[in-house]
Tab-separated table of C-alpha atoms and ligand atoms in Angstrom:
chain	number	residue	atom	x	y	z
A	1	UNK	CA	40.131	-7.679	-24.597
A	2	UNK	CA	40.873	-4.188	-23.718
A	3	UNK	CA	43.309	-4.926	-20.691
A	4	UNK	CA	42.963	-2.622	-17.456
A	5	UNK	CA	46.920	-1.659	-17.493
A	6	UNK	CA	49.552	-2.473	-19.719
A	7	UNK	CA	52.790	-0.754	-19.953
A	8	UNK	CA	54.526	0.944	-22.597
A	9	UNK	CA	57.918	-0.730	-23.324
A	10	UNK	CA	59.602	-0.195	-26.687
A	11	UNK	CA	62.855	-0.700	-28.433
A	12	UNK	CA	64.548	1.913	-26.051
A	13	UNK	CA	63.973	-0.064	-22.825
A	14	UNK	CA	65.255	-3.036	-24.667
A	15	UNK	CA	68.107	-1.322	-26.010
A	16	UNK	CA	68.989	0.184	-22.312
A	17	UNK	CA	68.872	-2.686	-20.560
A	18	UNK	CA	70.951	-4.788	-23.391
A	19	UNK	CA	73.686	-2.351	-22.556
A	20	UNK	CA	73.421	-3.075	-19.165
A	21	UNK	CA	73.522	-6.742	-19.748
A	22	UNK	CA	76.689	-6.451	-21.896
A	23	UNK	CA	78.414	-4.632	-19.673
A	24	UNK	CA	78.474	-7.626	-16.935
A	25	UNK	CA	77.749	-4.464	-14.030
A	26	UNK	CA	74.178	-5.880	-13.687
A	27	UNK	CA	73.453	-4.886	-9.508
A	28	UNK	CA	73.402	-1.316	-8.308
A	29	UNK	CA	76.106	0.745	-10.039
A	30	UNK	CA	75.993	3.987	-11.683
A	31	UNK	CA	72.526	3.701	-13.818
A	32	UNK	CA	71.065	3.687	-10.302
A	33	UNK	CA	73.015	6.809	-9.093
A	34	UNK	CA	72.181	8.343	-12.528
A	35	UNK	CA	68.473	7.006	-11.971
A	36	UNK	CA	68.026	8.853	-8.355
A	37	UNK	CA	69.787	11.859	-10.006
A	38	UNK	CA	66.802	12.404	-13.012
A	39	UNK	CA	64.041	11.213	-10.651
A	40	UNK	CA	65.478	13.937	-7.972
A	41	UNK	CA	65.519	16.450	-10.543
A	42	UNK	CA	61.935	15.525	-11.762
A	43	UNK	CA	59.563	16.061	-8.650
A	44	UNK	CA	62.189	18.978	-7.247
A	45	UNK	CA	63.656	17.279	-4.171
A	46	UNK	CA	67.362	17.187	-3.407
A	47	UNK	CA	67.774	13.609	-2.623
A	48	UNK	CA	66.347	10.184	-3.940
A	49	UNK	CA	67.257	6.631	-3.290
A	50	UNK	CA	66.098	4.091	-5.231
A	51	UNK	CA	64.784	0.631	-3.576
A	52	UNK	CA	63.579	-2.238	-4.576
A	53	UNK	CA	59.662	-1.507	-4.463
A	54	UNK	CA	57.169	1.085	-3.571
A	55	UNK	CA	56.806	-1.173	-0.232
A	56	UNK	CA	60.362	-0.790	0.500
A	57	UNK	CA	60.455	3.341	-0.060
A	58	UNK	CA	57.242	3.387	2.568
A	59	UNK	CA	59.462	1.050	4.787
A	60	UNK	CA	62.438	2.319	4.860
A	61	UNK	CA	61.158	5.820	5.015
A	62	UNK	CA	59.384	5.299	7.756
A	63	UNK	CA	62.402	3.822	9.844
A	64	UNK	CA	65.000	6.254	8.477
A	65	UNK	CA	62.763	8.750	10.265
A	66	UNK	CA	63.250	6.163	13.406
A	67	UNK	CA	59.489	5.208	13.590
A	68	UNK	CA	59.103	2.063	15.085
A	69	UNK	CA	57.608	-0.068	18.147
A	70	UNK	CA	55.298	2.204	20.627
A	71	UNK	CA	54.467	5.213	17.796
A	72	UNK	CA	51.100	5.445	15.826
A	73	UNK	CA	50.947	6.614	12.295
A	74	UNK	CA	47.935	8.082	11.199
A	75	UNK	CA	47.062	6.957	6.991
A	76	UNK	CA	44.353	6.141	5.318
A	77	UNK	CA	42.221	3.048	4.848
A	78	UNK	CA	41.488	2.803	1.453
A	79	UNK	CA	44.888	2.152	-0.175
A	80	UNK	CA	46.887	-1.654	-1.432
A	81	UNK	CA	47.551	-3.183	1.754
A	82	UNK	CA	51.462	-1.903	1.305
A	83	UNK	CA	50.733	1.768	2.780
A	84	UNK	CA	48.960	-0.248	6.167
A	85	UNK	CA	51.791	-2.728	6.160
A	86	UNK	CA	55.150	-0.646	6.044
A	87	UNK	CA	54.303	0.516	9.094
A	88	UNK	CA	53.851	-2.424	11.295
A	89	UNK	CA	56.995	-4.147	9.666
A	90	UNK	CA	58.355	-1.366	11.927
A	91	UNK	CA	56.580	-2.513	15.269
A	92	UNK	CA	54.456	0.914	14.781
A	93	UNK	CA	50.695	1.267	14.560
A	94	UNK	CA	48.828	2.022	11.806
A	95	UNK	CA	45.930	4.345	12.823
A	96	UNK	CA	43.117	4.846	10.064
A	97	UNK	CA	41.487	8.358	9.326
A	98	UNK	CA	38.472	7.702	7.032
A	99	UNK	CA	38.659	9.612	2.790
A	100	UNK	CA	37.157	12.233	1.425
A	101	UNK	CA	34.168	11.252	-0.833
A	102	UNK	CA	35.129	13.061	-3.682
A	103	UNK	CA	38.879	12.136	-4.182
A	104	UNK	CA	39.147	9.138	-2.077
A	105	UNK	CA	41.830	10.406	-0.558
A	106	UNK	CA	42.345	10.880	3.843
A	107	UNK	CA	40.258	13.756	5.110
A	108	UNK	CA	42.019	16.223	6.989
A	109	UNK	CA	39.478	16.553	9.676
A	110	UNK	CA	39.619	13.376	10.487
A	111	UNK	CA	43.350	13.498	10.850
A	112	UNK	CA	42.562	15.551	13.213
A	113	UNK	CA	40.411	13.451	15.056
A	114	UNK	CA	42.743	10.116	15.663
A	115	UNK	CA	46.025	12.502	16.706
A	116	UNK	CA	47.217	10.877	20.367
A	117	UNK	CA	50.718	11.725	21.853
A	118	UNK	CA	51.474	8.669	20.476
A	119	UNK	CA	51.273	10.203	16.801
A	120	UNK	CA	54.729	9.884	14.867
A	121	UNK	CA	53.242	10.542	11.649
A	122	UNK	CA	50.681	10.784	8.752
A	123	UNK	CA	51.169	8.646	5.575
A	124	UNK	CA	48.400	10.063	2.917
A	125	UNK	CA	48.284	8.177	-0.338
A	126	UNK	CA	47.189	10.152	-3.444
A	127	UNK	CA	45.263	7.743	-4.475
A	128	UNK	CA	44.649	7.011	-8.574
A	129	UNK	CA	46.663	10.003	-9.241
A	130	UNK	CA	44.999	12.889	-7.576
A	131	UNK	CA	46.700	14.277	-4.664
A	132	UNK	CA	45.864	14.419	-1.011
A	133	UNK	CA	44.797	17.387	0.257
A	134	UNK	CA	48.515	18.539	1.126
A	135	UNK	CA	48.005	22.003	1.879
A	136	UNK	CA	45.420	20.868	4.861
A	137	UNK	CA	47.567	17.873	5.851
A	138	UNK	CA	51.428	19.655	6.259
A	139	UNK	CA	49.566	22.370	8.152
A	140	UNK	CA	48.071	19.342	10.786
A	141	UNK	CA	51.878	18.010	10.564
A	142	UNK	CA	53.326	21.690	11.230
A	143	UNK	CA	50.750	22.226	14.049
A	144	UNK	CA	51.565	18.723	15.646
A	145	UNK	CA	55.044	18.006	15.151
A	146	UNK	CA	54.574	15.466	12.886
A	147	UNK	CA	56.118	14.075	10.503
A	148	UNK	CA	54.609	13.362	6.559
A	149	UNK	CA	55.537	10.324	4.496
A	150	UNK	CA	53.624	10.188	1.149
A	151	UNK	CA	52.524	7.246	-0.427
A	152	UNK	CA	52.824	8.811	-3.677
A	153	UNK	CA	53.144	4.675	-5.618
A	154	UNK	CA	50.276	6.098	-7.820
A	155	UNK	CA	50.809	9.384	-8.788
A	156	UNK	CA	54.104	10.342	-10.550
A	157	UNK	CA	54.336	13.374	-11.543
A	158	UNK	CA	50.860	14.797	-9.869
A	159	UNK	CA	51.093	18.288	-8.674
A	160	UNK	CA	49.661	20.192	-5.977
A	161	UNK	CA	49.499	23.770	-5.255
A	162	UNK	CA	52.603	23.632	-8.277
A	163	UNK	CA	54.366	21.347	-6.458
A	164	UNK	CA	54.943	17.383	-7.417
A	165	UNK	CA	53.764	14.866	-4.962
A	166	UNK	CA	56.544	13.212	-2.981
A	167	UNK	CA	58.047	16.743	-2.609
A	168	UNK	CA	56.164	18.059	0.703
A	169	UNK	CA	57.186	15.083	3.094
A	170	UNK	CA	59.432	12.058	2.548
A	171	UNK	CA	57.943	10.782	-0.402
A	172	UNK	CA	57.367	6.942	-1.997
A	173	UNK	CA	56.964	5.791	-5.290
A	174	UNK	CA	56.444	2.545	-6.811
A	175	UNK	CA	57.890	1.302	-10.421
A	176	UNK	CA	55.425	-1.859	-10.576
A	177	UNK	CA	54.684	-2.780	-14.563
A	178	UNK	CA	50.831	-1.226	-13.603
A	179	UNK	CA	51.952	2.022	-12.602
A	180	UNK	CA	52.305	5.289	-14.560
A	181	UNK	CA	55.873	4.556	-15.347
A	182	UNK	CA	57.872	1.012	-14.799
A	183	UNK	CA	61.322	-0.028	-14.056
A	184	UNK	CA	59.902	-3.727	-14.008
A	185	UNK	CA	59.814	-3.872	-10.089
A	186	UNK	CA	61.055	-0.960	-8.165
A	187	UNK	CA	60.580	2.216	-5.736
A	188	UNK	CA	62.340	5.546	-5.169
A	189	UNK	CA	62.561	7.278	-2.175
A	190	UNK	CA	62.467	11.144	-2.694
A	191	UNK	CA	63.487	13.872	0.419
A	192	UNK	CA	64.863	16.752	1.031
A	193	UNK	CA	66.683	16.331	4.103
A	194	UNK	CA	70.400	14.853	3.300
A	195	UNK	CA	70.336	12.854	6.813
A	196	UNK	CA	67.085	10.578	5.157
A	197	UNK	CA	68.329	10.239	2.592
A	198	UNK	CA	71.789	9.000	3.368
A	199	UNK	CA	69.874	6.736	6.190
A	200	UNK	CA	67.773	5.599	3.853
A	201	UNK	CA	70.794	4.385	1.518
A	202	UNK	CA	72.244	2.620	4.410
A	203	UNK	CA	69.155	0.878	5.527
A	204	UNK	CA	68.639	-0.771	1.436
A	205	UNK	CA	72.179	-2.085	1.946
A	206	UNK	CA	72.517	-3.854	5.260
A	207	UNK	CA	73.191	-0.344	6.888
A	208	UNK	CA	76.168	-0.051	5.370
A	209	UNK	CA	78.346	3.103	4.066
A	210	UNK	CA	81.630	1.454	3.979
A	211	UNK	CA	81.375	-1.819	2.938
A	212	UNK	CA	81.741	-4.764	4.971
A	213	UNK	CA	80.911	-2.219	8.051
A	214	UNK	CA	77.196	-1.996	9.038
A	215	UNK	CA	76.555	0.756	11.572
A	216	UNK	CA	72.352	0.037	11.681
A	217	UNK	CA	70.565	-2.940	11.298
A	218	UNK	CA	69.526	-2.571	7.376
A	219	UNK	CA	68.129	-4.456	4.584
A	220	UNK	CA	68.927	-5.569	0.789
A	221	UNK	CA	66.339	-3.794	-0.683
A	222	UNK	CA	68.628	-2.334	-3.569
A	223	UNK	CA	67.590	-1.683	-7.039
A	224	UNK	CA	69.411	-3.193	-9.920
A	225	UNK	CA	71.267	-0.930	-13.113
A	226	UNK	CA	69.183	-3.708	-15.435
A	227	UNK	CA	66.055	-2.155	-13.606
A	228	UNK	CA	67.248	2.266	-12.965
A	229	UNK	CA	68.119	2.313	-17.113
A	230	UNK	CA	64.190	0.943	-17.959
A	231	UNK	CA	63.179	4.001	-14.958
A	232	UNK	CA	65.565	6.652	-17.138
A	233	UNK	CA	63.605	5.464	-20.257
A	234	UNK	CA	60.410	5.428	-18.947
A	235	UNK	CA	60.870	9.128	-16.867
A	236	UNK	CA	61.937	10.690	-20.012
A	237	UNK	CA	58.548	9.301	-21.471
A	238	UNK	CA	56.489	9.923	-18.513
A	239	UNK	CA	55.022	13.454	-19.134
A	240	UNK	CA	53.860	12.098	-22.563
A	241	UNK	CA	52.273	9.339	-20.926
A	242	UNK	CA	50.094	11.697	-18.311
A	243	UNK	CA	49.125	13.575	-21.455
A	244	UNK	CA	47.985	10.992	-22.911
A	245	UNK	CA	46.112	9.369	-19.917
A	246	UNK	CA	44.684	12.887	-19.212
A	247	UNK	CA	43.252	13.040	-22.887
A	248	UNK	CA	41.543	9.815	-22.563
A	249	UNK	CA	40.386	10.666	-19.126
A	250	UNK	CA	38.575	14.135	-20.876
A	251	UNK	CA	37.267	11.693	-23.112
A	252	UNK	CA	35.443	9.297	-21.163
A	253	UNK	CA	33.941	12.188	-18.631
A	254	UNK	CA	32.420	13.845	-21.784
A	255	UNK	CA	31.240	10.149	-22.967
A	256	UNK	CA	29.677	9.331	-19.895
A	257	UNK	CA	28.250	12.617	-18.916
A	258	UNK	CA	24.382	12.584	-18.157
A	259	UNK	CA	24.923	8.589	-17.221
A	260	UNK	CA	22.566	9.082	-13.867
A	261	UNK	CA	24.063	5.650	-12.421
A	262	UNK	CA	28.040	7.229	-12.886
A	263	UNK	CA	29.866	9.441	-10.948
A	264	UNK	CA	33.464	10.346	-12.812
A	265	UNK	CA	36.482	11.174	-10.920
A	266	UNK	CA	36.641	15.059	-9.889
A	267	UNK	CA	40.109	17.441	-10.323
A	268	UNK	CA	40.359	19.618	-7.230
A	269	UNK	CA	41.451	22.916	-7.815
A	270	UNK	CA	45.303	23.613	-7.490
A	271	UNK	CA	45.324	19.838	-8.242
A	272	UNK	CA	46.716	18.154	-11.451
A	273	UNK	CA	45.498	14.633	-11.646
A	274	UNK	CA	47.878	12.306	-13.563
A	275	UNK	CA	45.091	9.599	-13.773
A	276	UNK	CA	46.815	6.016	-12.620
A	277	UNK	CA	43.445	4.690	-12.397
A	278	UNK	CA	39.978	6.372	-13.967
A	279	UNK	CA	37.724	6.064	-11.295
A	280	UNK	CA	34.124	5.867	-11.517
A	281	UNK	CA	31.683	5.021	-8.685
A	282	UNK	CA	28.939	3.134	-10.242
A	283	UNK	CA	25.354	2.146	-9.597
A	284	UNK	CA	24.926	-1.677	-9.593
A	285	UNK	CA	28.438	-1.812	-9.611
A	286	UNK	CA	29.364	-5.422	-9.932
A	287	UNK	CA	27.033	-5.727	-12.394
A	288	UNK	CA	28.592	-3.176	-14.977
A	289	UNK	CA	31.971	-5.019	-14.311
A	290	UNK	CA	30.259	-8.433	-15.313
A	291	UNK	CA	28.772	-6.731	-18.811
A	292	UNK	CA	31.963	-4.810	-19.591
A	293	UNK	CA	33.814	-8.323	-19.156
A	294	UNK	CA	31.102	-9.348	-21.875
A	295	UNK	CA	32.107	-6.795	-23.809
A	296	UNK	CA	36.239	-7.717	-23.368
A	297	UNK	CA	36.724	-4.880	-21.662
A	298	UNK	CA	38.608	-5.122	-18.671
A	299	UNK	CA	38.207	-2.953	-15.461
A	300	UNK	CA	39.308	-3.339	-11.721
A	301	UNK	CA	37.796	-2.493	-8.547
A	302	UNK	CA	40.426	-0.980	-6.081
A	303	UNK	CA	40.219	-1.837	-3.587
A	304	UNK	CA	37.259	-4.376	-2.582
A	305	UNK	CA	38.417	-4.550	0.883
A	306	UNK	CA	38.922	-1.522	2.731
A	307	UNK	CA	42.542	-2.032	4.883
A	308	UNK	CA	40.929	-2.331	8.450
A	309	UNK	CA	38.651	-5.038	7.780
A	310	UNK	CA	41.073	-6.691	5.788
A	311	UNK	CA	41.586	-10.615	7.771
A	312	UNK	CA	44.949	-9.842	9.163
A	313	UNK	CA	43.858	-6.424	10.372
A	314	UNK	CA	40.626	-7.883	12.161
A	315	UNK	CA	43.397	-10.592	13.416
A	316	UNK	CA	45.162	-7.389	15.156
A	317	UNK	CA	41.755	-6.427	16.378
A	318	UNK	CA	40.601	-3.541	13.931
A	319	UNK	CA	37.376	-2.701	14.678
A	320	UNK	CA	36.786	0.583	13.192
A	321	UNK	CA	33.738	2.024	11.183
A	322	UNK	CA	35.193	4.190	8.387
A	323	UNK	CA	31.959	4.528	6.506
A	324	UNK	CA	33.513	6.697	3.457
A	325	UNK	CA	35.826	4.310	2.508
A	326	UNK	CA	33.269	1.446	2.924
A	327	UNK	CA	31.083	3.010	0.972
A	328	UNK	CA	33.891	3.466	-1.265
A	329	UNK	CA	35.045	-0.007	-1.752
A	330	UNK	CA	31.118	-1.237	-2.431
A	331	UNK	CA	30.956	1.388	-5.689
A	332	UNK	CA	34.252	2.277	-7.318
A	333	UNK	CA	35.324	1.024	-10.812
A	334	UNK	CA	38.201	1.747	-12.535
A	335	UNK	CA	38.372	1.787	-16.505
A	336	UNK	CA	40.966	1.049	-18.500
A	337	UNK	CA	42.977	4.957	-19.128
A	338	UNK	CA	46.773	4.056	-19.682
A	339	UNK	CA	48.038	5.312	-22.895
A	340	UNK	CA	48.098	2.442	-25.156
A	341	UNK	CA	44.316	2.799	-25.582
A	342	UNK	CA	42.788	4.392	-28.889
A	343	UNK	CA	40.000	6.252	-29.595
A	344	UNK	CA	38.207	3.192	-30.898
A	345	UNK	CA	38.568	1.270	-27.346
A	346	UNK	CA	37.821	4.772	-25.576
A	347	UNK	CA	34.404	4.674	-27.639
A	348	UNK	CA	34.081	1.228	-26.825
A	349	UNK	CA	34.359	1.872	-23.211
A	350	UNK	CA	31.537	4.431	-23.231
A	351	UNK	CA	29.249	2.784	-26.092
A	352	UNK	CA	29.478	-0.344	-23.397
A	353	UNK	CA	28.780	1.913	-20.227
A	354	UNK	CA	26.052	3.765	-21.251
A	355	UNK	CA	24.324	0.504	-23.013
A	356	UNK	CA	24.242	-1.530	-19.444
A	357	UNK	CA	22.268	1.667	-17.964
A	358	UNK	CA	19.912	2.220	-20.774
A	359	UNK	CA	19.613	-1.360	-20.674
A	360	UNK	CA	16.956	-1.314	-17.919
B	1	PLP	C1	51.665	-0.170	-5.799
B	1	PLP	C2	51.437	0.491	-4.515
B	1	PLP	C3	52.283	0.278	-3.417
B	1	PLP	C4	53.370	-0.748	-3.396
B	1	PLP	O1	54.285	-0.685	-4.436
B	1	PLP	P1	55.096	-2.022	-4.841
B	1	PLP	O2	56.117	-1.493	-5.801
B	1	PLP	O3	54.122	-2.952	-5.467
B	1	PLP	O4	55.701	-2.566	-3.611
B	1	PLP	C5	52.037	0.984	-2.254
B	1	PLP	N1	51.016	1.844	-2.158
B	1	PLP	C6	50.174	2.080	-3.195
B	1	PLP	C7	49.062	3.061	-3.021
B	1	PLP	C8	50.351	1.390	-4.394
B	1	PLP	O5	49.489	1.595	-5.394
């Protein structure tokens, strides 16, 4: 079976966190500082804390900027259910703007659209690697007094306009073992504003500075040194894994060109896509899935369920039409792309494709 994700862990992750075992330090201690330091350093923003999950950076972001009970933030509907959900842990409202059709990311315009005085915020996701459309979206932001927290979980490294992603708002990224690099579980909160940052710091630890005096209500949402030395490993490895995903994205687009029933995931100009998921929206989609499972190849539809029609959203009384992202959720497949794929599987994967529409 040619698995949808896997991660790349080798004798230096095991090595790293051995040390870290020896040593007896095994919460947060200085692999985490040193961890928040590289990761800083990496997508060119002054300060980064490092939590305990992508869910906890959108969280805590979103209440070190003080949203909460009464605001609405404006994000997008096609995302994992975490973007949606970080902001009503805080009491706040998730408003949805429907995607582009293209990059499946929110559309600008209709950012536009769903802005109330009520708006706190907008929370785009760059979605399988490919940023939003950030140039578009800080300008709404700028325009509106709002505030921008990125949901940047898939898309490490991605770069827009030469800048990385997590780098134009408060940004949040997500170390799960799927993503484009893993600390096991784990999330980093990147900003440039020192007052976030040190907020957000306080807020993983029970709001505490000082220890054993809280001055907000906070969390534990730390991040372990057994968990920041895998992230150091894995960052120094990461540009050679988005090479490498890149490549085999190149390569399936130029296998599966002239499929009629395929559309392959576009790179916007002044865009760099770091491909967490290769994307495909696919004729008789189901279908393919079924026949590439024949063929032990495995794929994944994200997401089936588009966030407001989701049960606990319709519980909350969602009722919106967001026809992009429906549209979306009834024809996107992703193929397998992480870098532990060679180019026998990546001929595989098109040999399979481009069978099931000849087929018929
Ligand atoms: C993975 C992911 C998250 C959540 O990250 P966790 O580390 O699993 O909590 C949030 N948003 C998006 C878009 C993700 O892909």
């Amino acid at each position: 079976m040619i698995p949808i994700a896997k991660p790349m862990l080798g004798k230096e992750e095991i090595d790293a966190v051995t040390e870290v075992l020896s040593s007896g330090m095994i919460a947060q201690g200085p692999k985490v500082e040193e961890f928040e330091l590289a990761f800083s350093e990496y997508t060119g923003c002054e300060y980064a804390a490092a939590v305990s999950s992508g869910t906890a950076a959108l969280h805590i972001a979103l209440l070190a900027h003080g949203i909460g009970k009464g605001d609405e933030v404006i994000t997008s509907p096609f995302s994992f259910i975490a973007t949606a959900n970080s902001i009503l842990y805080t009491g706040a409202k998730p408003v949805f703007a429907d995607i582009e059709s293209d990059t499946y990311n929110i559309d600008p315009e209709r950012i536009q659209e769903k802005i109330t005085p009520k708006t706190r915020a907008i929370m785009p996701v760059h979605l399988y690697g490919h940023s939003a459309d950030m140039k578009a979206i800080m300008e709404i932001a700028d325009d509106n007094n709002l505030i921008v927290i990125e949901d940047a979980c898939q898309s490490h490294g991605a770069e827009c306009l030469g800048k990385k992603v997590g780098s134009f708002g408060t940004g949040a990224f997500s170390f799960y073992p799927t993503k484009n690099m893993t600390t096991s579980e784990g999330g980093m909160l990147t900003t440039d504003d020192k007052e976030i940052a040190e907020k957000a710091k306080m807020i993983r630890a029970h709001g505490s500075k000082v220890r054993y005096m809280h001055e907000i209500l906070g969390f534990n949402l730390r991040m372990t040194d057994i968990a920041a030395v895998i992230g150091l490993v894995q960052l120094g490895k990461l540009d050679r894994f988005t090479a490498a995903r890149q490549k085999n994205a190149e390569i399936l687009s130029a296998g599966l060109k002239g499929i009629a029933g395929i559309v392959s995931p576009v790179t916007k100009t002044n865009c760099t896509h770091v491909f967490h998921q290769y994307t495909v929206r696919a004729e008789k989609r189901d279908q393919l899935a079924a026949f590439l499972k024949e063929k032990e190849i495995g794929t994944g539809v994200y997401y089936p369920i588009p966030i407001h029609k989701q049960p606990i959203y319709r519980e909350l009384e969602y009722r919106d039409f967001l026809p992009v992202s429906e549209k979306a959720a009834e024809e996107v497949l992703s193929l397998p792309i992480h870098p532990t794929l060679s180019s026998d599987d990546l001929q595989e994967i098109v040999k399979a494709t481009r069978e099931f529409y000849l087929r018929d």
